[in-house]
XYZ file of C-alpha atoms in Angstrom:
352
model
C -10.684 21.786 10.870
C -13.333 19.195 11.705
C -10.915 16.281 11.523
C -9.800 14.614 14.736
C -7.331 11.865 15.516
C -9.513 10.197 18.133
C -8.770 6.574 19.016
C -5.276 5.199 19.615
C -5.112 1.546 20.685
C -2.277 -0.979 20.918
C -2.631 -4.732 20.607
C -3.472 -5.255 16.944
C -1.440 -7.404 14.544
C 2.198 -6.214 14.386
C 2.491 -5.917 10.626
C 4.435 -4.045 7.941
C 3.821 -4.054 4.182
C 0.542 -5.910 4.605
C -2.469 -5.417 2.318
C -5.903 -4.558 3.682
C -9.401 -3.824 2.357
C -12.889 -3.017 3.633
C -15.882 -5.282 3.048
C -19.059 -4.148 4.819
C -18.062 -2.855 8.251
C -15.029 -5.135 8.580
C -11.401 -4.592 7.590
C -9.491 -7.635 6.344
C -5.688 -7.480 6.570
C -3.520 -9.977 4.717
C 0.046 -11.050 5.398
C 2.877 -8.578 5.603
C 5.876 -9.149 7.795
C 7.165 -8.583 11.273
C 10.896 -8.029 11.758
C 12.637 -11.157 13.033
C 10.256 -13.704 11.514
C 11.404 -16.168 8.853
C 10.219 -15.364 5.318
C 12.162 -18.088 3.525
C 10.029 -21.085 4.322
C 6.522 -21.215 2.920
C 3.625 -21.043 5.338
C 0.005 -20.003 4.884
C -0.734 -16.269 4.803
C -2.448 -15.002 7.922
C -5.702 -13.023 7.844
C -6.664 -10.534 10.572
C -10.161 -9.060 10.762
C -11.001 -5.758 12.450
C -14.559 -5.170 13.610
C -14.840 -1.413 13.030
C -17.693 -0.925 15.486
C -15.911 -2.272 18.594
C -12.276 -1.946 17.352
C -11.559 -5.625 18.093
C -9.127 -7.672 16.004
C -9.452 -11.401 15.427
C -7.035 -13.725 13.636
C -8.668 -16.320 11.398
C -7.530 -19.908 12.020
C -4.885 -21.056 9.536
C -5.688 -24.215 7.529
C -3.928 -27.386 8.722
C -1.300 -28.932 6.456
C -3.589 -31.892 5.584
C -6.515 -29.593 4.689
C -7.219 -29.855 0.912
C -7.786 -26.091 0.949
C -4.139 -25.449 1.883
C -3.049 -25.561 -1.775
C -5.216 -22.554 -2.502
C -3.969 -20.447 0.394
C -1.347 -17.857 -0.601
C 1.974 -18.259 1.178
C 2.891 -15.581 3.723
C 4.290 -12.584 1.796
C 4.836 -8.829 1.633
C 4.520 -6.223 -1.132
C 1.284 -7.830 -2.430
C -2.036 -6.103 -3.164
C -5.629 -6.788 -2.097
C -8.789 -5.375 -3.681
C -12.436 -5.850 -2.715
C -15.001 -6.704 -5.388
C -18.462 -7.313 -3.926
C -17.959 -9.668 -0.987
C -14.815 -11.213 -2.472
C -11.218 -10.073 -2.029
C -8.568 -10.649 -4.684
C -4.949 -10.897 -3.549
C -2.206 -10.716 -6.172
C 1.585 -10.468 -6.373
C 4.055 -9.945 -3.570
C 6.998 -12.053 -2.457
C 8.698 -13.832 0.403
C 12.495 -13.841 0.816
C 12.846 -16.540 -1.856
C 10.572 -15.581 -4.742
C 7.776 -13.388 -6.092
C 4.365 -14.693 -7.196
C 1.809 -14.021 -9.952
C -0.966 -16.441 -8.956
C -4.392 -14.890 -8.325
C -6.042 -15.756 -4.999
C -9.644 -15.097 -3.997
C -10.857 -14.804 -0.396
C -14.611 -15.179 0.107
C -15.688 -13.086 3.123
C -18.959 -15.034 3.503
C -17.374 -18.434 4.116
C -13.858 -17.192 5.049
C -12.282 -19.532 2.485
C -9.568 -19.151 -0.158
C -9.741 -20.281 -3.773
C -7.516 -19.971 -6.859
C -9.717 -18.798 -9.736
C -8.507 -19.904 -13.156
C -7.509 -16.944 -15.321
C -6.779 -16.494 -19.020
C -5.082 -13.900 -21.228
C -1.686 -12.237 -20.738
C -0.794 -12.885 -17.110
C 1.621 -10.233 -15.769
C 5.026 -11.362 -14.493
C 5.539 -11.941 -10.761
C 6.314 -8.726 -8.884
C 6.052 -6.854 -5.612
C 5.559 -3.207 -4.707
C 2.981 -2.758 -7.503
C -0.463 -1.209 -7.037
C -3.952 -2.531 -7.731
C -7.304 -0.769 -7.809
C -10.758 -1.509 -9.201
C -12.385 0.573 -11.933
C -15.452 -0.653 -13.840
C -15.207 -4.338 -12.813
C -11.503 -4.470 -13.676
C -8.494 -4.756 -11.374
C -5.805 -2.438 -12.779
C -2.223 -3.299 -11.838
C 0.562 -0.733 -12.295
C 4.323 -0.737 -11.727
C 6.214 -2.707 -9.121
C 9.525 -4.566 -9.308
C 9.422 -7.545 -11.669
C 11.409 -10.467 -10.373
C 12.078 -12.424 -13.557
C 13.596 -9.526 -15.504
C 14.979 -7.825 -12.371
C 13.687 -4.360 -13.201
C 11.063 -1.779 -12.297
C 7.841 -1.684 -14.310
C 5.746 1.134 -15.754
C 3.214 -1.156 -17.409
C -0.531 -1.388 -16.879
C -2.332 -4.738 -16.762
C -6.055 -5.244 -16.187
C -7.933 -8.300 -14.962
C -11.640 -8.270 -15.868
C -13.288 -9.780 -12.789
C -16.384 -10.780 -14.777
C -14.440 -12.950 -17.257
C -11.207 -13.493 -15.242
C -9.209 -12.487 -18.313
C -5.923 -10.552 -18.077
C -5.109 -7.853 -20.654
C -1.939 -5.873 -21.219
C -3.109 -2.265 -21.631
C -1.443 -0.294 -24.399
C -1.432 3.280 -23.139
C -0.976 6.661 -24.826
C 0.941 9.612 -23.433
C 4.000 9.662 -21.183
C 3.509 7.083 -18.382
C 4.692 7.628 -14.814
C 8.382 6.702 -14.508
C 9.355 3.159 -13.513
C 8.588 2.741 -9.804
C 7.497 0.620 -6.865
C 5.727 1.269 -3.544
C 3.611 4.075 -5.040
C -0.162 4.359 -4.557
C -2.943 3.952 -7.128
C -6.362 5.359 -6.338
C -9.587 5.118 -8.345
C -11.567 8.345 -8.822
C -14.342 7.720 -11.348
C -12.767 6.275 -14.509
C -9.328 7.587 -13.550
C -6.474 5.793 -11.812
C -4.360 8.340 -9.914
C -0.711 7.407 -9.286
C 1.298 9.185 -6.606
C 4.772 8.697 -5.164
C 6.830 5.548 -5.110
C 10.526 4.852 -5.481
C 12.053 5.292 -8.912
C 15.651 4.924 -10.046
C 17.956 7.278 -11.916
C 18.744 4.332 -14.189
C 15.130 3.103 -14.363
C 14.018 0.541 -15.283
C 17.153 -0.856 -13.618
C 17.890 -0.898 -9.900
C 21.158 0.966 -9.266
C 20.667 2.234 -5.694
C 20.244 5.789 -7.055
C 16.713 6.437 -5.918
C 14.315 9.070 -7.276
C 11.210 10.322 -5.458
C 8.793 12.030 -7.828
C 6.184 14.394 -6.373
C 4.002 14.670 -9.509
C 0.541 13.163 -9.391
C -0.534 11.453 -12.631
C -3.622 9.664 -13.804
C -4.624 7.098 -16.391
C -7.984 7.751 -18.048
C -9.167 4.140 -18.349
C -11.733 5.073 -21.010
C -9.077 6.407 -23.441
C -6.052 4.556 -21.956
C -4.146 7.833 -21.972
C -1.804 9.063 -19.241
C -2.152 12.650 -18.000
C 0.144 14.752 -15.797
C -2.020 17.604 -14.476
C -0.421 20.907 -13.499
C -0.997 21.138 -9.749
C -1.129 24.010 -7.257
C -1.083 24.372 -3.478
C 0.927 22.421 -0.893
C 2.500 19.730 -3.088
C 3.750 16.895 -0.839
C 7.407 15.908 -1.024
C 7.965 12.690 -3.015
C 7.681 9.526 -0.911
C 7.068 5.793 -1.019
C 5.157 3.300 1.115
C 2.633 6.011 2.043
C -1.145 5.552 2.269
C -3.742 6.896 -0.146
C -7.494 6.883 0.448
C -10.628 8.580 -0.874
C -13.176 10.483 1.183
C -15.944 12.688 -0.230
C -14.499 12.468 -3.737
C -11.090 13.788 -2.644
C -7.803 11.897 -2.609
C -5.821 11.870 0.648
C -2.156 10.973 1.199
C -0.704 10.083 4.605
C 2.865 9.442 5.771
C 5.492 7.393 3.960
C 9.255 7.598 3.535
C 11.779 9.468 1.402
C 15.082 7.583 1.070
C 17.070 10.569 -0.202
C 16.328 12.528 2.982
C 16.020 9.328 5.048
C 12.830 10.791 6.504
C 9.564 9.218 7.619
C 6.377 11.305 7.580
C 3.046 11.552 9.397
C 1.628 14.450 7.385
C -1.814 14.430 5.761
C -2.645 16.002 2.388
C -5.867 16.363 0.431
C -5.828 16.471 -3.376
C -8.850 17.861 -5.192
C -9.142 16.374 -8.695
C -11.638 19.087 -9.677
C -9.021 21.865 -9.569
C -5.784 19.833 -9.172
C -5.003 21.502 -5.878
C -3.135 20.077 -2.880
C -3.852 21.087 0.740
C -1.767 20.229 3.790
C -4.270 19.370 6.535
C -3.855 19.820 10.275
C -6.261 17.458 12.041
C -6.756 17.984 15.758
C -5.669 15.416 18.326
C -2.465 13.394 18.524
C -1.344 12.036 15.129
C 0.214 8.588 14.607
C 4.022 8.524 14.797
C 5.917 9.090 11.527
C 5.819 5.829 9.607
C 5.726 3.930 6.321
C 4.034 0.769 5.012
C 0.923 1.222 7.172
C -2.687 0.702 6.044
C -5.371 3.420 5.901
C -8.981 2.475 5.181
C -12.191 4.481 5.154
C -15.345 3.148 6.812
C -18.159 5.712 6.903
C -16.719 8.995 8.257
C -13.709 7.342 9.874
C -10.269 6.424 8.588
C -8.696 3.390 10.260
C -4.884 3.454 10.229
C -2.846 0.514 11.511
C 0.568 -1.097 11.373
C 3.634 0.122 9.545
C 7.158 0.806 10.740
C 8.989 3.802 12.227
C 12.571 4.601 13.116
C 13.276 4.403 16.819
C 16.606 5.714 17.978
C 18.605 3.616 20.417
C 21.997 4.512 21.857
C 24.720 2.916 19.741
C 27.881 2.311 21.796
C 30.153 2.086 18.724
C 29.180 5.604 17.672
C 30.486 7.047 20.925
C 33.954 5.684 20.173
C 34.183 8.030 17.220
C 33.177 5.362 14.698
C 30.030 7.040 13.409
C 28.137 4.487 11.367
C 26.255 5.337 8.223
C 22.837 5.780 9.778
C 23.938 6.978 13.207
C 22.632 10.379 14.274
C 24.597 12.000 17.120
C 25.419 8.634 18.594
C 21.916 7.307 18.091
C 21.378 4.515 15.624
C 18.057 4.268 13.841
C 16.407 0.886 14.158
C 12.990 0.271 12.708
C 10.131 -0.495 15.056
C 7.111 -2.340 13.687
C 3.741 -1.121 14.978
C 0.726 -2.996 16.320
C -1.375 0.118 16.911
C -4.679 1.394 15.561
C -5.485 5.074 15.012
C -8.767 6.597 13.888
C -9.117 9.846 11.982
C -12.705 11.046 12.320
C -14.000 13.399 9.639
C -17.127 14.047 11.688
C -20.301 15.292 10.121
C -19.234 18.875 9.393
C -19.631 19.908 5.782
C -16.587 22.146 5.386
C -14.886 19.518 3.243
């Protein structure tokens, strides 16, 4: 294998469930949360920028309360999406502990300023845990948990970024089941959906979770859903994983399965040409098992940062014979939020 986990640095933003994109040679990371902070009161979303040539993070200054721009800054949130279109970044959806949002925000990477573009058409309901990806000038939104109707979604909405008009897409074929915290990845005209958390009683939330391991795609030219028959090392179903594209292949890293209560740090490659999965074994020390991290490709490198992992701490109650629900042999799993950066280097070898 020509893949190496090379760099591992601490000291970045400690963030979980953030949204990040690449513009040029910089990675922009938006919002997310850190355990222990207050997500009830509204405050401006923070923006962290990673310079991918020297691996340095910088936090952009937040607008002051009396700044007229403050009304166009999204409030700090989690479960939102960010997509890059030219030198602009569109942030949509997500929630804080009080409410979800369906206002579209635009971040201009040239002047480092927010705006709220006016949109028309059928605006999707506020949600979090949805996906967004760009295909042919349109931002396609799929799934998520809709706040107003309190249920999971399996709908597709598209925002044409040339006209700023929202459309509800009427699709053919059996759609992926209702879900949130899945991934959506653009390959040509297709939007590939993998993973996420479903519910036995979908679209309703009944605490009976389902983790589907089928990969599906929407052909955006015909608006038809397809469920290809796959071969190879099919990954176990998971949510809050990362998906990225390199050399025309789709890659999946990490995530969490609630039925097994397991976090992962495995790496899979899916080839759309023959619908085959491969479990990869990069050299070097992999990131710890985690979920809700970000993975972004710049050149031949994948930059992975943030997310959360279980860390086991001795739990005194468990030793008294009162084993709590998530205690393992007297160890209680707490989640630890990460501030690290890892780089997976594909190198220049052509065996991919």
